[in-house]
Every structure is written in structure tokens, then in C-alpha cells.
Amino acid sequence: MTGPGPAEPLSALAATPRQLDFAAALDAAFDEKMQLLADEAESARVFPREVVEILGDRGVLGMKWDTAQQDSPQSHTDLYYLLAFAERLGRLGSAGVAAGMSLHDSSIAILRRFGRSEYLRRVAQDAIAGRTLLCIGATENGGGSDLQGAVSTAVAERGGYRLVGHKKFLSLSPVADVAILVVRVPGATVGGSGLSDLALFAVPIDRLELGPVYAKVGAHGFVTAPITVDTWLPAEHLIARPGTGMAALTWGISHERLSIAGQVLGACDSALGLTVARMKRREQFGTPLFAHQALRLRIADLDARVGVLRWALRGLALSGARLDARTAAAMKVTAARLGSEVLSECMHIFGGTGYLTEQSPLGQWWCDMKLARVGGGTDEVLWELVAAGLVPDYDSYDRLVHE
Ligand SMILES: Cc1cc2nc3c(=O)[nH]c(=O)nc-3n(C[C@H](O)[C@H](O)[C@H](O)COP(=O)(O)OP(=O)(O)OC[C@H]3O[C@@H](n4cnc5c(N)ncnc54)[C@H](O)[C@@H]3O)c2cc1C
């Protein structure tokens, strides 16, 4: 295989002056301080807002979104920047910080493309500058994989809207400033589609009532809590009205899914690098673990498949392709399942030490990786999206199949 070594990040492939600037901004932002914040986030079980401030100050978010603005009046995100950023997040070793940052960034994606009011533009600008932290609430008790089960509502009132409801999961809500909430608008004229009465609103966090933060198996920095809402908002808080709400949400979630695929790649690189070092250093039966063929070939198989993911994502990043829902779903589900296998095997190769959370990070990373198969849509939901776009080849069928 030609090209950069497997452990080199996508930003090492920067080619244009803007990409080189972005790679430099990533290098400046992802320094020792950032690593310390990420490490502390997992042990303290809080999301460090300082991470967003650093990414704002160092221009990472600014460059990412200015590029989108420059490339397209519709603010299509450039996948190079999305994936280079995601990979670096994945290498931090803190799923909490990585997931929190990408949720914030995916919220910006929604506001940049769909937010039209002065208020929404200001929120997006402040989020890009790292002054405002954003999150997204879609999942409810009755509506997770199936958002049609959502019952939270927005009703027109006094020139604005009254929002009433409950969200089971709102990650970052204990530290965020503004939540993008998905609600139904009962009675909206929606052209017969069951989903299209969904609308999106930007809701200041101080208008929500937060429940207690959940205890989780991993991604501890990704603080998650339930919320209830019963508040009136002016119309300028409406991001996407019924009819476009589902499209706006899909846009943001697709951004998030592709980012998760990039984060998984970064996390796999970290885990494989650490595991190969372990295999070369630790001896059993008089030779390094790496000399045992059963282990060496297993790790080689995983590395080869992570390489396929790497080059698939690089193909997307460098091709100039646009974000599309089906590709993002396919990449996320494939990456998350591979990542789970990689982390499970790496932890296994660490033996008993892999199970001891104070002696190696593998056990924690294994738990963290499980979230990638659920958050942002489960495997099955994503496969359904892929299935919906499958195209039969009837010409070949008629030519080749003779019953
Ligand atoms: C730590 C954490 C943070 C989260 N943060 C957020 C957040 O910030 N905002 C937010 O909106 N949500 C958030 N979520 C929610 C997450 O997106 C949902 O948990 C996820 O989409 C699955 O929904 P559910 O939990 O309701 O599971 P269900 O919908 O109840 O699914 C249960 C199982 O059934 C499967 N299934 C469902 N339907 C089908 C079908 N038709 N065919 C085959 N299998 C099916 C699913 O794949 C899954 O395996 C978070 C979740 C976690 C764990």
C-alpha cells in the first residue's frame, strides 16, 4: 500500500493551502492541554467546555465552517474537514469529549443550513467561536429508533410557539447553552406524510428542566440527562418548520454519523498502536506475544480491515463528494461494528491487564465503543437506510438466471 503510514492522520494528507491551514490549526488545538482535558473528562465524568473554547479560539471550527460557506451557498459541509476533525477527536481516547464535540458540530451543521433568523445566525456564530455549546434532543420514551413515536409538541401561541414535552436523552444538557429540540406541530398542513409534522426549535437550556445525569457504562465525559420542556418561544427560534423538520434533522444526524465513523477510525488507530506495542514488549512462553502467530495474524486481519475503513473515508474526504444520508449511514454502521470488534480483540490481547481499568485504558475504550453502535441511530436503523437505496440489476438477472 502506498501513501502515508497507517497511523498518520488524514490531516497529514493536506494538499490545498486551506487544508494545510486546517491541519496546522488541528495540530495547535490537539496539544497536551487538550489531551489533559480529555483524560480528566473521563475520570471527573464531566464535559469540559474549555475544549469547545480551545477549538473556537484556535480557529478549527471557524475554518471548517467558513470553508463550507465558501464552497456552497447552501453551507454543504466539506467532508475533508469533517473527517480530519473526527479522526483527531477519535484519537483523544475520550469518547465523551469526542462525542460531545461532534454533537456540538453537528448542531452547527443544522443551524448553518437551516437557521435563517437573526437569532439563529447569532447562535451559530457563537457556537463556531466556541462561546456557545449546542446539543440535539430527538429521542423520547416512546420514540427512539422510530421518531414518529415522539409526542412533544409545539403549538402556535401569541406570535410564537409553546413547547411542551419530554426528551429521554439530551447529551451535554448539564453544560450546554442551547438545545435543538425535535417536536411535532399538531394540525400542521403537511401534505400527508406521517413524519413531516416534525419541526426543529433552538431552545435556551435555561428554559428546560433537567433531570438527574445518567450513570453510564462508558463515554463518561458525554454527560447525558433527561429534560422536560414547557415554555413559550418567539418564532425566531424555529429552525425548520413542519415539512422540513425531518430533512433538517437528517442533515444534522448524517453529519454526526460520518463524524462517528471518523472517530471510530481514530480510536481503532490508538487501540491497535497500543496493542502492537504490548505484543512486542510482553513475553510469554519465552517469546514476545507478537511472535505467536495466532495473535499476530489476528491483529494483522483487524489492521487490514481498519485500513479499508481508512481508505474508504479518505476516498470520501478527498473526492469532493457531498454529505448524503445513505453513505453516512453505511459508513457509520460498518465503522462502529468493526470498531467494536477491534476494541474487543485488543482488550483480549492485553489479557487480564485489559480488564483492569487502572492498568490499561482498553476496558474503558471497549465500553465506550459500544455507544457507536447505538448513538446517532442503531445498526438496524442504519441498515434500513442502506436497504432503502438498494437497486436490483434486472438486466443481469434476466441474462444470467434461467429457472
Ligand atoms: C449515552 C447516550 C447518549 C445519547 N444522547 C442522545 C442525545 O443527545 N440526543 C438524542 O436525541 N438521543 C440521544 N441518545 C439516544 C439514542 O440516539 C437512542 O438510544 C438510539 O437512537 C436508539 O433508540 P432507543 O434507545 O429508543 O432504542 P429502540 O428504538 O427502543 O431500539 C431497541 C433495539 O431495537 C432495535 N430496533 C428498533 N426498531 C427496529 C426495527 N424496525 N428493525 C430491527 N431492529 C429494530 C434497535 O436497533 C435496538 O437494537 C443517546 C443514547 C445514549 C445511550
mmCIF file of C-alpha atoms and ligand atoms in Angstrom, residues 103 136-140 143-146 169-171 216 222 224 371 374-381 384, ligand 1:
data_model
loop_
_atom_site.group_PDB
_atom_site.id
_atom_site.type_symbol
_atom_site.label_atom_id
_atom_site.label_comp_id
_atom_site.label_asym_id
_atom_site.label_seq_id
_atom_site.Cartn_x
_atom_site.Cartn_y
_atom_site.Cartn_z
ATOM 1 C CA LEU A 103 -22.700 16.670 18.648
ATOM 2 C CA ILE A 136 -29.685 17.971 19.999
ATOM 3 C CA GLY A 137 -32.698 16.284 21.596
ATOM 4 C CA ALA A 138 -34.759 13.920 19.457
ATOM 5 C CA THR A 139 -35.178 10.662 21.437
ATOM 6 C CA GLU A 140 -38.184 10.293 23.741
ATOM 7 C CA GLY A 143 -39.753 7.455 20.164
ATOM 8 C CA GLY A 144 -36.130 6.389 19.715
ATOM 9 C CA SER A 145 -35.416 4.443 16.540
ATOM 10 C CA ASP A 146 -38.895 5.437 15.410
ATOM 11 C CA PHE A 169 -31.721 11.688 26.242
ATOM 12 C CA LEU A 170 -30.187 15.143 25.949
ATOM 13 C CA SER A 171 -26.417 14.769 25.996
ATOM 14 C CA LYS A 216 -23.460 5.074 32.028
ATOM 15 C CA PHE A 222 -20.570 12.776 27.464
ATOM 16 C CA THR A 224 -26.457 12.858 29.442
ATOM 17 C CA LEU A 371 -22.054 3.662 22.143
ATOM 18 C CA VAL A 374 -26.401 2.958 19.323
ATOM 19 C CA GLY A 375 -25.912 6.745 19.446
ATOM 20 C CA GLY A 376 -26.906 8.575 16.268
ATOM 21 C CA GLY A 377 -29.001 5.580 15.179
ATOM 22 C CA THR A 378 -28.601 1.863 15.829
ATOM 23 C CA ASP A 379 -27.171 -0.661 13.367
ATOM 24 C CA GLU A 380 -30.631 -1.779 12.304
ATOM 25 C CA VAL A 381 -31.935 1.736 11.663
ATOM 26 C CA GLU A 384 -32.744 0.137 6.812
HETATM 27 C C1 LIG B 1 -25.204 7.769 26.169
HETATM 28 C C2 LIG B 1 -26.296 8.111 25.217
HETATM 29 C C3 LIG B 1 -26.439 9.408 24.796
HETATM 30 C C4 LIG B 1 -27.483 9.770 23.948
HETATM 31 N N1 LIG B 1 -27.631 11.069 23.594
HETATM 32 C C5 LIG B 1 -28.671 11.442 22.826
HETATM 33 C C6 LIG B 1 -28.890 12.816 22.505
HETATM 34 O O1 LIG B 1 -28.116 13.701 22.887
HETATM 35 N N2 LIG B 1 -29.962 13.152 21.777
HETATM 36 C C7 LIG B 1 -30.844 12.217 21.329
HETATM 37 O O2 LIG B 1 -31.800 12.596 20.653
HETATM 38 N N3 LIG B 1 -30.676 10.911 21.601
HETATM 39 C C8 LIG B 1 -29.611 10.505 22.338
HETATM 40 N N4 LIG B 1 -29.421 9.189 22.641
HETATM 41 C C9 LIG B 1 -30.425 8.234 22.214
HETATM 42 C C10 LIG B 1 -30.007 7.315 21.075
HETATM 43 O O3 LIG B 1 -29.957 8.026 19.867
HETATM 44 C C11 LIG B 1 -31.040 6.187 21.063
HETATM 45 O O4 LIG B 1 -30.815 5.420 22.239
HETATM 46 C C12 LIG B 1 -30.953 5.320 19.838
HETATM 47 O O5 LIG B 1 -31.337 6.035 18.685
HETATM 48 C C13 LIG B 1 -31.867 4.079 19.974
HETATM 49 O O6 LIG B 1 -33.155 4.423 20.369
HETATM 50 P P1 LIG B 1 -33.825 3.705 21.630
HETATM 51 O O7 LIG B 1 -32.883 3.784 22.772
HETATM 52 O O8 LIG B 1 -35.174 4.266 21.812
HETATM 53 O O9 LIG B 1 -33.889 2.172 21.231
HETATM 54 P P2 LIG B 1 -35.135 1.363 20.490
HETATM 55 O O10 LIG B 1 -35.654 2.252 19.426
HETATM 56 O O11 LIG B 1 -36.071 1.007 21.606
HETATM 57 O O12 LIG B 1 -34.410 0.138 19.922
HETATM 58 C C14 LIG B 1 -34.087 -1.015 20.691
HETATM 59 C C15 LIG B 1 -33.442 -2.061 19.789
HETATM 60 O O13 LIG B 1 -34.359 -2.462 18.786
HETATM 61 C C16 LIG B 1 -33.794 -2.290 17.508
HETATM 62 N N5 LIG B 1 -34.851 -1.903 16.565
HETATM 63 C C17 LIG B 1 -35.732 -0.862 16.681
HETATM 64 N N6 LIG B 1 -36.526 -0.821 15.602
HETATM 65 C C18 LIG B 1 -36.155 -1.833 14.790
HETATM 66 C C19 LIG B 1 -36.602 -2.304 13.521
HETATM 67 N N7 LIG B 1 -37.581 -1.701 12.849
HETATM 68 N N8 LIG B 1 -35.997 -3.391 12.990
HETATM 69 C C20 LIG B 1 -34.975 -4.018 13.640
HETATM 70 N N9 LIG B 1 -34.500 -3.611 14.842
HETATM 71 C C21 LIG B 1 -35.087 -2.522 15.403
HETATM 72 C C22 LIG B 1 -32.763 -1.197 17.668
HETATM 73 O O14 LIG B 1 -31.787 -1.265 16.654
HETATM 74 C C23 LIG B 1 -32.209 -1.508 19.052
HETATM 75 O O15 LIG B 1 -31.244 -2.511 18.949
HETATM 76 C C24 LIG B 1 -28.384 8.796 23.476
HETATM 77 C C25 LIG B 1 -28.203 7.464 23.873
HETATM 78 C C26 LIG B 1 -27.193 7.124 24.737
HETATM 79 C C27 LIG B 1 -27.049 5.694 25.175
#
